[in-house]
Each structure stands twice: as C-alpha cells, then as structure tokens.
Amino acid sequence: MSGVEVLFALLQPSNIVFLVLLAGLLVAFRRRRSGLALLTVGVVLYGVVGFLPVGQLLLRPLETRFPFKGIVEPPDGIIVLGGFIAPLPPYAHNQVNLNDAAERLVAAASLAHRFPDVPVIVTDGGGTRRNRSGAEQAAALLRQMGVPQSQLVLETRSLSTWDNARFSYDVVQPKPGERYVLVTSAWHMPRSVATFHHAGWPELVPWPVDYVEDDRPLWRSLQFSAARGLRQMDEAVREYVALAYYRLTGRIDTWLPGPGA
C-alpha cells in the first residue's frame, strides 16, 4: 500500500465522522458546551452520510461515464483488474476470500467461456514470499470455474491502477489496431480507461460491472444501513481523490475521463 493510500485510509470520511465524535466526547470533559457541539456535528454527519444516498450521488457520474455496450466480435484479449481478493491469507478457511468487487472475476470467467480462444489477462500483485499474488489466487478460482490455464496470462507485480496498465502492457505487448475488453467496477472505469490509454494500450472495450448506483430516483434510495452508506461514501471520495492524484501526476489527461478522453 502506497503512502497516499495509507493517508486516505486514515482520513476517509467514515473515520473522520468517528474522529469528530471522539473529539466531542473528549472535549466535553473540560468544555461541556463545545463538546456537545462537536458531538452534534458528528451525529448529523453520521446520519447524513450513513442514511442519505450521498455516496450514490457521488458515484453516479463515475458509473455512467462508460455505459455497458457489450461486444459481438472476439477481442484480442480480456483484461480483468484485480482488487477483488479480500486482504486475508490465501486459502484462509481453505478458500480464496473475495470482497464486494468479485463481480469482476465472474464477468472475466463468463467472457472467457464466450471467447475460448481469447487470452484472459489477470493483473493484480500484492504477493509475498508466503502469500501468492492476487492474480495467482484469481487464476486458481478461474480454473475452478472452468477456464483453462492455457487461456490465462498473469501479471503479478501491480499494486495500483497505474501499475495494472504499464506492467500488463509489458507482459502482453499489445499491437496497434488490436482491441481489448477491460473489466473493472463501473465507478473505477473512467480512471482505468484513461490510465490504460495513457500507458499506450490500443482500443479498449469497457466492460463495467459491480454497479453501486441503481438508476432509481435518489429520494427512493434512502439507506437502511448506515454501514453501507458510509462504505459508499468512502468509495466515492477515494476514487475522486485518486482521479485528482492521477491528473496531477500526469497519469491521466483529464479530471473526469469519458469516452474519447
């Protein structure tokens, strides 16, 4: 995990709400009125972010930038971005553990069966001497789902979307005029497509999955789980921060990439 990711992990919105509540509790021991004011702010933030569709409102522009269009002709490759392996030791409880982004893996398996002669490039690092990389763990699951080893191409070094793009480029060496399906979460697609283009990849067919926003009017999307609302808020803010960081460091060319960007 990079320093930027560590910093955000500490300062993500759900943690800030907790810190405001904690500060209010501590201040209340010495200055009751100020402490109660902070506690009130914390409770309001918790309610607004947790139960109102604030996270969905922020995710909607990201998830609608690259609408799903499908594909008819076989592509030259299928790229699936990692991030769906849960941060637990491989085969804890005798299985590979997945998180909420597991739809990426399912979509990759479906595409692999649909186009059996097309290579599936799985890009995900994070391995150590004791633990296998995310790509290796994903490959084990894909084999269990009927995808042959001969169809799999693994990139095992990447720790970020930027790494996914350049390291998998080095492995695949795509040629001009080729076309690759890119599988990742819908909210992650704008940054992914822009980063892969910047790294030199030719035509990409976005294959967004793992949608959070469901196109209902926001007033009908009230949360009944504060944990879910806080998680969506964290996810949205993290992606906007990542977009800004990638733009400022020259890894993408626009603040909110879209088709043709």
Backbone as JSON, one array per atom type, in Angstrom:
{
  "sequence": "MSGVEVLFALLQPSNIVFLVLLAGLLVAFRRRRSGLALLTVGVVLYGVVGFLPVGQLLLRPLETRFPFKGIVEPPDGIIVLGGFIAPLPPYAHNQVNLNDAAERLVAAASLAHRFPDVPVIVTDGGGTRRNRSGAEQAAALLRQMGVPQSQLVLETRSLSTWDNARFSYDVVQPKPGERYVLVTSAWHMPRSVATFHHAGWPELVPWPVDYVEDDRPLWRSLQFSAARGLRQMDEAVREYVALAYYRLTGRIDTWLPGPGA",
  "N": [[0.85, -1.19, 0.0], [0.6, 2.18, -0.93], [1.99, 5.36, 0.26], [0.12, 7.41, -0.13], [-2.27, 5.95, -0.19], [-2.31, 4.9, 2.39], [-2.54, 7.26, 3.87], [-5.07, 8.13, 3.03], [-6.61, 6.0, 3.96], [-6.57, 6.49, 6.66], [-7.84, 8.93, 6.81], [-10.33, 8.73, 5.61], [-13.83, 9.39, 4.92], [-15.61, 7.96, 6.74], [-13.96, 7.47, 8.91], [-13.36, 10.07, 9.65], [-15.81, 10.99, 10.59], [-16.0, 9.39, 12.89], [-13.77, 10.41, 14.29], [-14.6, 13.03, 14.79], [-16.74, 12.57, 16.51], [-15.35, 11.31, 18.61], [-13.62, 13.4, 19.35], [-15.52, 15.23, 20.25], [-16.5, 13.88, 22.5], [-14.21, 13.77, 24.15], [-13.6, 16.5, 24.48], [-15.84, 17.32, 25.83], [-15.46, 16.66, 28.49], [-13.99, 18.72, 29.58], [-14.92, 21.14, 28.44], [-18.03, 21.51, 28.31], [-20.1, 22.58, 26.64], [-18.82, 23.05, 24.15], [-17.97, 20.48, 23.6], [-20.44, 19.11, 23.37], [-21.39, 20.39, 21.11], [-19.58, 19.49, 19.14], [-20.16, 16.75, 19.28], [-22.8, 16.83, 18.36], [-22.4, 17.69, 15.72], [-20.98, 15.47, 14.77], [-22.93, 13.41, 15.03], [-24.89, 14.34, 13.24], [-23.43, 14.3, 10.83], [-22.96, 11.55, 10.67], [-25.59, 10.61, 10.37], [-26.41, 11.88, 7.96], [-24.49, 11.05, 6.02], [-24.58, 8.3, 6.4], [-27.31, 7.44, 6.13], [-28.59, 8.88, 4.11], [-28.55, 9.05, 0.49], [-25.88, 9.95, -0.21], [-23.36, 8.95, -0.94], [-24.09, 7.43, -3.21], [-24.98, 9.49, -4.87], [-22.56, 10.76, -5.43], [-21.2, 8.7, -6.71], [-22.65, 8.27, -9.02], [-21.97, 9.97, -11.35], [-19.52, 8.79, -12.02], [-20.12, 6.09, -12.57], [-21.73, 6.27, -14.8], [-20.24, 7.2, -16.89], [-19.07, 5.45, -18.72], [-21.12, 3.66, -20.26], [-22.51, 0.32, -20.32], [-22.03, -1.62, -23.2], [-21.55, -4.01, -24.47], [-20.28, -6.69, -26.6], [-19.59, -8.16, -29.78], [-17.9, -9.31, -31.83], [-14.99, -11.37, -31.43], [-12.53, -10.2, -29.14], [-9.04, -9.13, -28.94], [-8.0, -9.67, -26.52], [-8.83, -10.14, -23.03], [-8.96, -8.13, -20.33], [-8.77, -8.22, -16.89], [-9.07, -6.37, -14.02], [-7.51, -6.49, -10.84], [-8.25, -6.51, -7.28], [-10.34, -7.7, -6.12], [-9.76, -9.67, -4.36], [-9.98, -10.5, -1.02], [-8.28, -9.0, 1.78], [-6.93, -11.24, 3.23], [-5.04, -14.05, 4.47], [-4.01, -16.23, 1.84], [-6.25, -18.82, 1.03], [-7.28, -18.87, 3.6], [-9.45, -20.37, 5.85], [-9.58, -22.42, 4.07], [-10.13, -21.52, 1.47], [-10.11, -19.17, -1.29], [-10.56, -15.82, -0.53], [-13.03, -13.44, -1.23], [-14.04, -10.03, -2.01], [-16.37, -7.23, -2.19], [-16.04, -6.6, -4.85], [-16.08, -8.85, -6.42], [-17.55, -9.39, -8.69], [-16.1, -8.68, -10.89], [-14.43, -10.86, -11.36], [-16.27, -12.89, -11.93], [-17.41, -11.87, -14.29], [-15.15, -11.95, -15.93], [-14.73, -14.72, -16.12], [-17.09, -15.48, -17.44], [-16.78, -14.13, -19.91], [-14.48, -15.42, -20.78], [-15.4, -18.03, -21.26], [-17.16, -17.46, -23.28], [-15.52, -16.53, -25.29], [-13.4, -18.63, -26.07], [-10.9, -18.79, -27.29], [-9.54, -16.53, -26.74], [-7.09, -14.73, -24.93], [-7.05, -14.3, -21.36], [-6.19, -11.71, -19.41], [-5.02, -11.33, -16.28], [-4.49, -8.99, -13.88], [-2.87, -8.23, -11.02], [-1.16, -7.61, -8.09], [0.64, -7.78, -5.06], [1.68, -10.01, -3.84], [3.72, -12.0, -1.59], [6.61, -13.6, -0.12], [5.41, -15.56, 1.36], [2.73, -15.44, 0.66], [0.6, -15.84, -2.16], [0.27, -13.86, -5.17], [-2.43, -11.55, -5.98], [-3.29, -12.02, -8.61], [-2.49, -14.67, -9.05], [-4.04, -16.02, -7.16], [-6.57, -15.36, -8.17], [-6.4, -16.67, -10.62], [-6.44, -19.31, -9.79], [-9.08, -19.53, -8.92], [-10.42, -19.01, -11.34], [-9.67, -21.22, -12.82], [-11.04, -23.18, -11.39], [-13.54, -22.43, -12.16], [-13.7, -23.33, -14.67], [-12.06, -22.21, -16.62], [-9.38, -22.72, -18.72], [-5.88, -23.18, -17.89], [-4.19, -22.54, -19.98], [-5.38, -20.4, -21.19], [-4.97, -18.25, -19.6], [-3.23, -15.32, -18.7], [-0.91, -13.95, -16.6], [-0.25, -11.11, -14.6], [1.71, -10.12, -12.06], [2.77, -8.12, -10.42], [1.63, -5.63, -9.93], [0.39, -2.91, -7.94], [-1.41, -0.92, -8.07], [-3.76, 0.98, -10.11], [-2.32, 2.32, -12.05], [-0.02, 0.75, -12.14], [-1.24, -1.62, -13.01], [-1.86, -0.94, -15.67], [0.67, -0.33, -16.96], [2.41, -2.48, -16.3], [1.01, -4.75, -17.19], [0.94, -4.08, -19.85], [3.63, -4.4, -20.52], [3.8, -7.17, -20.27], [1.95, -8.17, -22.17], [2.38, -6.76, -24.55], [0.74, -5.23, -26.51], [-0.48, -4.62, -29.85], [-0.79, -1.97, -32.32], [-4.08, -1.27, -33.41], [-5.22, -3.52, -32.32], [-7.75, -4.87, -30.1], [-9.05, -4.7, -26.86], [-10.94, -6.02, -24.22], [-11.88, -4.43, -21.25], [-12.26, -5.15, -17.97], [-13.71, -4.02, -15.07], [-14.83, -2.47, -11.98], [-17.73, -0.37, -12.28], [-17.58, 2.29, -11.25], [-14.87, 2.6, -11.2], [-14.08, 2.6, -13.79], [-13.71, 5.05, -15.43], [-11.15, 6.12, -14.59], [-9.57, 3.89, -15.04], [-9.74, 3.32, -17.85], [-8.68, 5.71, -18.91], [-6.1, 5.66, -17.8], [-5.01, 3.3, -18.89], [-5.06, 3.97, -21.62], [-3.25, 6.1, -21.55], [-0.97, 4.69, -20.94], [-0.42, 3.48, -23.31], [-2.04, 1.51, -24.41], [-4.01, 0.06, -27.06], [-7.22, 0.18, -28.71], [-9.89, 0.03, -26.38], [-12.5, -1.86, -24.94], [-14.86, -1.0, -22.8], [-15.99, -2.82, -19.99], [-18.03, -2.54, -17.74], [-18.77, -3.47, -14.38], [-20.21, -4.54, -11.22], [-21.92, -2.53, -10.18], [-22.95, 0.22, -8.14], [-24.76, 2.33, -8.02], [-28.2, 2.47, -8.82], [-29.87, 3.66, -10.66], [-32.35, 4.49, -9.78], [-34.59, 7.14, -8.68], [-33.0, 9.43, -6.48], [-34.31, 10.02, -4.11], [-35.64, 7.72, -3.56], [-33.73, 6.06, -2.73], [-32.98, 5.85, -0.09], [-30.92, 4.88, 2.59], [-30.95, 1.91, 4.56], [-29.05, 0.98, 6.08], [-26.5, 2.18, 7.86], [-23.83, 1.51, 7.75], [-23.5, 0.62, 5.12], [-24.01, 3.0, 3.69], [-21.92, 4.65, 4.63], [-19.74, 3.19, 3.67], [-20.1, 3.41, 0.89], [-19.75, 6.15, 0.62], [-17.06, 6.41, 1.41], [-15.87, 4.97, -0.67], [-16.56, 6.5, -2.93], [-15.37, 9.04, -2.39], [-12.71, 8.28, -2.17], [-12.2, 7.47, -4.82], [-12.51, 9.85, -6.26], [-10.45, 11.36, -5.12], [-8.31, 9.8, -5.98], [-8.55, 10.15, -8.77], [-7.94, 12.9, -8.96], [-5.31, 12.83, -8.0], [-4.06, 11.21, -9.96], [-4.42, 12.84, -12.17], [-2.92, 15.13, -11.48], [-0.39, 14.04, -11.33], [0.1, 13.36, -13.9], [-0.79, 10.94, -14.99], [-3.24, 10.53, -16.11], [-5.18, 12.39, -18.52], [-7.31, 14.12, -18.21], [-9.65, 15.54, -15.81], [-12.04, 14.16, -15.23], [-12.36, 11.51, -16.86], [-13.87, 10.43, -19.96], [-15.62, 8.72, -22.67], [-13.53, 8.78, -25.47], [-11.7, 10.41, -24.24]],
  "CA": [[0.0, 0.0, 0.0], [1.41, 3.38, -1.04], [1.8, 6.35, 1.3], [-1.14, 8.11, -0.38], [-3.36, 5.06, 0.21], [-2.3, 4.84, 3.85], [-3.08, 8.53, 4.36], [-6.52, 8.15, 2.82], [-7.22, 5.01, 4.85], [-6.73, 7.11, 7.97], [-8.66, 10.14, 6.73], [-11.54, 8.53, 4.83], [-14.98, 10.03, 5.57], [-16.15, 7.24, 7.89], [-13.05, 7.68, 10.04], [-13.48, 11.47, 10.08], [-17.02, 11.05, 11.42], [-15.63, 8.82, 14.19], [-12.85, 11.32, 14.97], [-15.39, 14.16, 15.28], [-17.46, 12.08, 17.69], [-14.38, 11.1, 19.68], [-13.18, 14.71, 19.81], [-16.6, 15.81, 21.05], [-16.55, 13.19, 23.79], [-13.06, 14.17, 24.96], [-13.71, 17.92, 24.8], [-16.96, 17.5, 26.76], [-15.0, 16.52, 29.87], [-13.46, 20.02, 30.04], [-15.78, 22.23, 27.98], [-19.25, 20.76, 28.02], [-20.85, 23.13, 25.52], [-18.07, 22.8, 22.91], [-18.01, 19.04, 23.37], [-21.76, 18.76, 22.87], [-21.48, 20.91, 19.74], [-18.87, 18.55, 18.29], [-20.95, 15.52, 19.23], [-23.94, 17.08, 17.48], [-21.89, 17.68, 14.34], [-20.67, 14.08, 14.43], [-24.16, 12.65, 14.85], [-25.51, 14.8, 11.99], [-22.63, 13.75, 9.73], [-23.22, 10.11, 10.62], [-26.91, 10.4, 9.81], [-26.47, 12.33, 6.56], [-23.66, 10.19, 5.17], [-24.95, 6.9, 6.54], [-28.67, 7.07, 5.77], [-28.98, 9.53, 2.87], [-27.78, 8.49, -0.62], [-24.82, 10.88, -0.59], [-22.36, 8.19, -1.68], [-24.65, 7.11, -4.53], [-24.99, 10.72, -5.65], [-21.19, 11.0, -5.89], [-20.78, 7.61, -7.59], [-23.42, 8.26, -10.27], [-21.22, 10.47, -12.52], [-18.44, 7.85, -12.37], [-20.66, 4.85, -13.11], [-22.43, 6.49, -16.06], [-19.32, 7.73, -17.91], [-18.85, 4.42, -19.73], [-22.24, 2.72, -20.17], [-22.27, -1.02, -20.84], [-22.48, -1.76, -24.59], [-21.4, -5.38, -24.93], [-19.33, -6.96, -27.68], [-20.01, -9.26, -30.65], [-16.71, -9.94, -32.4], [-13.96, -11.7, -30.43], [-11.46, -9.22, -28.97], [-7.69, -9.7, -28.92], [-7.7, -10.06, -25.15], [-9.75, -9.73, -21.97], [-8.18, -7.68, -19.17], [-9.56, -8.08, -15.66], [-8.29, -5.7, -12.99], [-7.63, -7.09, -9.51], [-8.92, -5.73, -6.25], [-11.48, -8.46, -5.62], [-9.3, -10.63, -3.37], [-10.03, -9.92, 0.32], [-6.95, -8.97, 2.4], [-6.74, -12.31, 4.2], [-4.07, -15.02, 3.96], [-4.59, -17.12, 0.83], [-6.87, -20.06, 1.49], [-7.81, -18.85, 4.96], [-10.68, -21.17, 5.87], [-9.49, -23.35, 2.94], [-10.67, -20.96, 0.24], [-9.73, -17.81, -1.63], [-11.59, -14.93, 0.02], [-13.37, -12.36, -2.14], [-14.74, -8.89, -1.44], [-17.54, -6.78, -2.94], [-15.73, -6.43, -6.28], [-15.93, -10.18, -7.02], [-18.23, -9.44, -9.98], [-15.07, -8.6, -11.93], [-13.96, -12.22, -11.62], [-17.37, -13.61, -12.57], [-17.51, -11.37, -15.66], [-14.0, -12.46, -16.67], [-14.99, -16.13, -16.41], [-18.14, -15.53, -18.45], [-16.19, -13.74, -21.18], [-13.53, -16.46, -21.17], [-16.18, -19.14, -21.84], [-17.78, -16.98, -24.52], [-14.45, -16.41, -26.29], [-12.4, -19.56, -25.52], [-9.59, -18.66, -27.94], [-9.02, -15.2, -26.41], [-6.41, -14.76, -23.63], [-7.58, -13.52, -20.24], [-5.06, -11.11, -18.69], [-5.38, -11.01, -14.9], [-3.43, -8.12, -13.38], [-3.03, -7.94, -9.59], [0.04, -8.02, -7.36], [0.44, -7.93, -3.63], [2.2, -11.26, -3.31], [4.93, -12.01, -0.76], [7.22, -14.93, -0.1], [4.48, -16.5, 1.99], [1.4, -15.36, 0.06], [0.56, -15.68, -3.61], [-0.28, -12.59, -5.64], [-3.86, -11.56, -6.27], [-3.51, -12.64, -9.92], [-2.36, -16.12, -8.9], [-5.23, -16.5, -6.46], [-7.69, -15.25, -9.11], [-6.24, -17.73, -11.61], [-6.9, -20.56, -9.18], [-10.54, -19.52, -8.96], [-10.87, -19.11, -12.73], [-9.53, -22.63, -13.22], [-12.17, -23.89, -10.78], [-14.74, -22.03, -12.91], [-13.64, -23.95, -15.99], [-11.18, -21.51, -17.57], [-8.12, -23.48, -18.75], [-4.66, -22.46, -17.6], [-3.6, -22.07, -21.24], [-6.04, -19.16, -21.6], [-4.69, -17.23, -18.6], [-1.97, -14.57, -18.71], [-0.89, -13.32, -15.29], [0.66, -10.01, -14.25], [1.69, -10.34, -10.61], [3.55, -7.11, -9.7], [0.95, -4.35, -9.8], [-0.21, -2.52, -6.67], [-2.29, 0.22, -8.34], [-4.27, 1.01, -11.48], [-1.19, 2.72, -12.9], [0.78, -0.46, -12.31], [-2.01, -2.53, -13.88], [-1.76, -0.52, -17.07], [2.02, -0.41, -17.56], [3.01, -3.81, -16.14], [0.34, -5.68, -18.1], [1.4, -3.72, -21.19], [4.93, -5.06, -20.71], [3.59, -8.61, -20.41], [1.16, -8.51, -23.35], [2.92, -6.09, -25.74], [-0.34, -5.07, -27.5], [-0.1, -4.0, -31.13], [-1.77, -1.01, -32.82], [-5.21, -1.86, -34.11], [-5.84, -4.57, -31.53], [-8.87, -4.42, -29.27], [-9.06, -5.43, -25.61], [-12.03, -5.77, -23.27], [-11.37, -4.05, -19.94], [-13.26, -5.48, -16.96], [-13.5, -3.49, -13.73], [-16.05, -1.89, -11.41], [-18.21, 0.77, -13.08], [-17.07, 3.54, -10.69], [-13.42, 2.6, -11.43], [-13.83, 2.56, -15.22], [-13.11, 6.25, -16.03], [-9.71, 6.21, -14.31], [-8.9, 2.74, -15.64], [-9.63, 3.5, -19.3], [-7.75, 6.82, -19.16], [-4.75, 5.23, -17.43], [-4.55, 2.33, -19.89], [-4.76, 4.72, -22.84], [-2.02, 6.86, -21.32], [0.14, 3.73, -20.93], [-0.15, 3.05, -24.67], [-2.91, 0.45, -24.9], [-4.86, 0.47, -28.2], [-8.66, 0.3, -28.44], [-10.42, -0.67, -25.22], [-13.94, -2.01, -24.84], [-15.18, -1.01, -21.37], [-16.96, -3.83, -19.52], [-18.26, -2.17, -16.34], [-19.54, -4.39, -13.53], [-20.16, -4.16, -9.8], [-22.57, -1.23, -10.03], [-23.5, 0.62, -6.85], [-25.9, 3.19, -8.32], [-29.18, 1.62, -9.5], [-30.67, 4.49, -11.57], [-33.61, 4.95, -9.19], [-34.5, 8.5, -8.12], [-32.24, 9.39, -5.23], [-35.19, 10.06, -2.93], [-36.07, 6.36, -3.3], [-32.54, 5.28, -2.41], [-32.59, 6.04, 1.29], [-30.23, 3.71, 3.12], [-31.41, 1.32, 5.81], [-27.83, 0.5, 6.74], [-25.51, 3.25, 7.9], [-22.54, 0.95, 7.34], [-23.46, 0.63, 3.66], [-23.88, 4.38, 3.24], [-20.56, 5.12, 4.92], [-18.83, 2.49, 2.76], [-20.24, 4.02, -0.43], [-19.13, 7.47, 0.7], [-15.62, 6.19, 1.4], [-15.51, 4.52, -2.01], [-16.69, 7.62, -3.86], [-14.36, 10.05, -2.11], [-11.41, 7.71, -2.51], [-12.0, 7.46, -6.27], [-12.3, 11.23, -6.7], [-9.1, 11.72, -4.7], [-7.4, 9.09, -6.89], [-8.61, 10.84, -10.06], [-7.18, 14.14, -8.83], [-3.89, 12.47, -7.88], [-3.59, 10.74, -11.26], [-4.36, 14.0, -13.08], [-1.82, 16.0, -11.07], [0.88, 13.34, -11.58], [0.25, 13.11, -15.34], [-1.12, 9.56, -15.37], [-4.4, 10.69, -16.97], [-5.11, 13.7, -19.18], [-8.46, 14.96, -17.84], [-10.06, 15.33, -14.42], [-13.07, 13.13, -15.19], [-12.31, 10.95, -18.22], [-15.04, 9.83, -20.57], [-15.31, 8.17, -23.98], [-12.76, 9.67, -26.32], [-10.73, 11.2, -23.48]],
  "C": [[0.89, 1.24, 0.0], [1.11, 4.35, 0.1], [0.5, 7.11, 1.14], [-2.32, 7.26, 0.08], [-3.45, 4.94, 1.73], [-2.92, 6.1, 4.43], [-4.59, 8.58, 4.19], [-7.22, 7.16, 3.74], [-7.47, 5.6, 6.23], [-7.74, 8.24, 7.95], [-9.91, 9.96, 5.88], [-12.76, 9.03, 5.62], [-15.51, 9.29, 6.79], [-15.26, 7.42, 9.11], [-13.14, 9.12, 10.56], [-14.72, 11.64, 10.97], [-16.71, 10.51, 12.82], [-14.74, 9.78, 14.98], [-13.59, 12.54, 15.51], [-16.15, 13.76, 16.54], [-16.52, 11.88, 18.87], [-13.88, 12.43, 20.24], [-14.25, 15.36, 20.68], [-16.68, 15.19, 22.42], [-15.42, 13.65, 24.7], [-13.16, 15.63, 25.4], [-14.79, 18.14, 25.86], [-16.54, 17.37, 28.21], [-14.5, 17.85, 30.43], [-14.37, 21.18, 29.67], [-17.06, 21.6, 27.45], [-19.96, 21.27, 26.77], [-20.14, 22.85, 24.19], [-18.1, 21.32, 22.57], [-19.34, 18.59, 22.81], [-21.96, 19.24, 21.43], [-20.78, 19.95, 18.76], [-19.62, 17.22, 18.17], [-22.16, 15.67, 18.31], [-23.53, 17.04, 16.02], [-21.61, 16.25, 13.89], [-21.91, 13.25, 14.18], [-24.86, 13.04, 13.55], [-24.76, 14.24, 10.78], [-22.9, 12.25, 9.56], [-24.58, 9.84, 9.97], [-27.0, 10.74, 8.34], [-25.72, 11.37, 5.64], [-24.13, 8.74, 5.21], [-26.31, 6.55, 5.97], [-29.19, 7.77, 4.52], [-28.07, 9.04, 1.74], [-26.68, 9.43, -1.12], [-23.75, 10.15, -1.41], [-22.84, 7.83, -3.07], [-24.65, 8.34, -5.43], [-23.6, 11.02, -6.22], [-20.73, 9.92, -6.88], [-21.47, 7.66, -8.95], [-22.64, 8.82, -11.46], [-20.1, 9.53, -12.95], [-19.02, 6.62, -13.07], [-21.36, 5.04, -14.45], [-21.52, 7.02, -17.16], [-19.1, 6.74, -19.05], [-19.97, 3.39, -19.64], [-21.9, 1.39, -20.83], [-22.84, -1.14, -22.26], [-22.36, -3.18, -25.11], [-20.42, -5.48, -26.08], [-19.83, -8.17, -28.47], [-18.81, -10.01, -31.18], [-15.69, -10.25, -31.31], [-12.9, -10.62, -30.34], [-10.1, -9.91, -29.06], [-7.27, -10.12, -27.51], [-8.75, -9.53, -24.21], [-8.91, -9.39, -20.75], [-9.11, -7.55, -17.97], [-8.65, -7.49, -14.59], [-8.56, -6.34, -11.64], [-8.33, -6.16, -8.54], [-10.09, -6.47, -5.66], [-11.07, -9.55, -4.64], [-9.28, -9.94, -2.0], [-8.65, -10.01, 0.96], [-6.81, -9.96, 3.55], [-5.69, -13.26, 3.64], [-4.72, -15.93, 2.93], [-5.08, -18.43, 1.46], [-7.12, -20.07, 2.99], [-9.18, -19.51, 4.91], [-10.76, -22.08, 4.63], [-10.16, -22.82, 1.67], [-10.07, -19.59, -0.01], [-10.87, -16.89, -1.23], [-11.78, -13.72, -0.89], [-14.09, -11.23, -1.41], [-15.88, -8.46, -2.36], [-17.3, -6.61, -4.43], [-15.61, -7.75, -7.02], [-16.63, -10.31, -8.37], [-17.24, -9.31, -11.13], [-14.62, -10.0, -12.34], [-15.03, -13.03, -12.35], [-17.5, -13.18, -14.03], [-16.36, -11.89, -16.51], [-14.2, -13.92, -17.05], [-16.03, -16.28, -17.5], [-17.6, -15.19, -19.83], [-15.22, -14.8, -21.69], [-14.25, -17.64, -21.81], [-16.8, -18.72, -23.17], [-16.76, -16.9, -25.64], [-13.29, -17.31, -25.86], [-11.02, -19.45, -26.15], [-8.91, -17.33, -27.61], [-8.33, -15.25, -25.05], [-7.07, -13.85, -22.61], [-6.39, -13.03, -19.43], [-5.53, -10.69, -17.31], [-4.22, -10.21, -14.3], [-3.7, -7.71, -11.93], [-1.8, -8.47, -8.86], [-0.25, -8.28, -5.91], [0.97, -9.2, -3.05], [3.45, -11.06, -2.46], [5.55, -13.4, -0.85], [6.28, -15.97, 0.46], [3.15, -16.57, 1.26], [1.5, -15.2, -1.45], [-0.06, -14.34, -3.98], [-1.78, -12.72, -5.87], [-4.16, -12.23, -7.6], [-3.43, -14.16, -9.83], [-3.55, -16.71, -8.18], [-6.46, -16.45, -7.37], [-7.61, -16.35, -10.16], [-6.71, -19.06, -11.07], [-8.42, -20.65, -9.2], [-11.06, -19.67, -10.38], [-10.73, -20.55, -13.24], [-10.67, -23.47, -12.63], [-13.47, -23.59, -11.52], [-14.67, -22.5, -14.36], [-12.81, -23.23, -17.02], [-9.83, -22.23, -17.58], [-6.91, -22.59, -18.48], [-4.05, -21.85, -18.85], [-4.2, -20.75, -21.71], [-5.65, -17.98, -20.71], [-3.3, -16.63, -18.79], [-1.94, -13.75, -17.42], [0.15, -12.21, -15.21], [0.6, -9.9, -12.74], [2.41, -9.26, -9.8], [2.74, -5.88, -9.3], [0.32, -4.15, -8.42], [-1.18, -1.35, -6.83], [-2.8, 0.12, -9.77], [-3.18, 1.39, -12.46], [-0.28, 1.54, -13.16], [0.07, -1.46, -13.21], [-1.77, -2.21, -15.35], [-0.37, -0.77, -17.64], [2.64, -1.8, -17.43], [2.34, -4.83, -17.06], [0.68, -5.35, -19.55], [2.74, -4.4, -21.49], [4.77, -6.55, -20.94], [2.96, -8.95, -21.75], [1.77, -7.96, -24.63], [1.84, -5.94, -26.82], [0.13, -4.3, -28.72], [-1.17, -3.0, -31.56], [-2.86, -1.72, -33.62], [-5.87, -3.01, -33.37], [-6.9, -3.99, -30.6], [-8.96, -5.32, -28.04], [-10.27, -5.03, -24.77], [-11.41, -5.48, -21.91], [-12.47, -4.23, -18.9], [-12.85, -4.88, -15.63], [-14.82, -2.93, -13.22], [-16.43, -0.62, -12.16], [-17.64, 2.09, -12.57], [-15.56, 3.69, -10.94], [-13.08, 2.74, -12.91], [-13.23, 3.84, -15.8], [-11.6, 6.34, -15.81], [-8.96, 5.07, -15.0], [-8.69, 2.94, -17.14], [-8.6, 4.59, -19.61], [-6.31, 6.41, -18.87], [-4.2, 4.25, -18.45], [-4.24, 3.02, -21.22], [-3.45, 5.48, -22.7], [-0.8, 5.94, -21.36], [0.41, 3.14, -22.31], [-1.04, 1.94, -25.21], [-3.75, 0.94, -26.07], [-6.33, 0.49, -27.79], [-9.09, -0.56, -27.26], [-11.94, -0.71, -25.29], [-14.3, -2.06, -23.37], [-16.24, -2.06, -21.04], [-17.22, -3.57, -18.04], [-19.14, -3.17, -15.61], [-19.6, -3.79, -12.12], [-20.77, -2.78, -9.56], [-23.06, -1.02, -8.61], [-24.78, 1.42, -7.06], [-26.9, 2.39, -9.16], [-30.17, 2.39, -10.36], [-32.04, 4.89, -11.01], [-33.47, 6.42, -8.77], [-33.85, 8.45, -6.75], [-33.14, 9.39, -4.01], [-35.74, 8.67, -2.6], [-34.91, 5.47, -2.88], [-32.06, 5.51, -0.99], [-32.01, 4.74, 1.85], [-30.92, 3.22, 4.39], [-30.25, 0.7, 6.57], [-26.8, 1.62, 6.7], [-24.15, 2.75, 7.44], [-22.41, 0.97, 5.82], [-23.28, 2.05, 3.12], [-22.49, 4.93, 3.47], [-19.55, 4.47, 3.97], [-18.89, 3.1, 1.36], [-19.6, 5.41, -0.46], [-17.61, 7.34, 0.65], [-15.14, 5.85, -0.01], [-15.52, 5.68, -3.0], [-15.59, 8.65, -3.65], [-12.97, 9.54, -2.48], [-11.17, 7.77, -4.02], [-11.8, 8.88, -6.81], [-10.91, 11.73, -6.31], [-8.08, 11.07, -5.63], [-7.39, 9.74, -8.27], [-7.79, 12.13, -10.02], [-5.68, 13.85, -8.76], [-3.32, 12.02, -9.22], [-3.48, 11.9, -12.25], [-3.16, 14.87, -12.74], [-0.46, 15.37, -11.33], [1.04, 12.95, -13.04], [-0.07, 11.71, -15.79], [-2.4, 9.49, -16.19], [-4.4, 12.13, -17.47], [-6.27, 14.63, -18.86], [-8.89, 14.62, -16.42], [-11.11, 14.24, -14.28], [-13.18, 12.52, -16.59], [-13.63, 10.35, -18.65], [-14.66, 9.24, -21.9], [-14.6, 9.2, -24.87], [-11.73, 10.5, -25.6], [-9.39, 10.5, -23.42]]
}
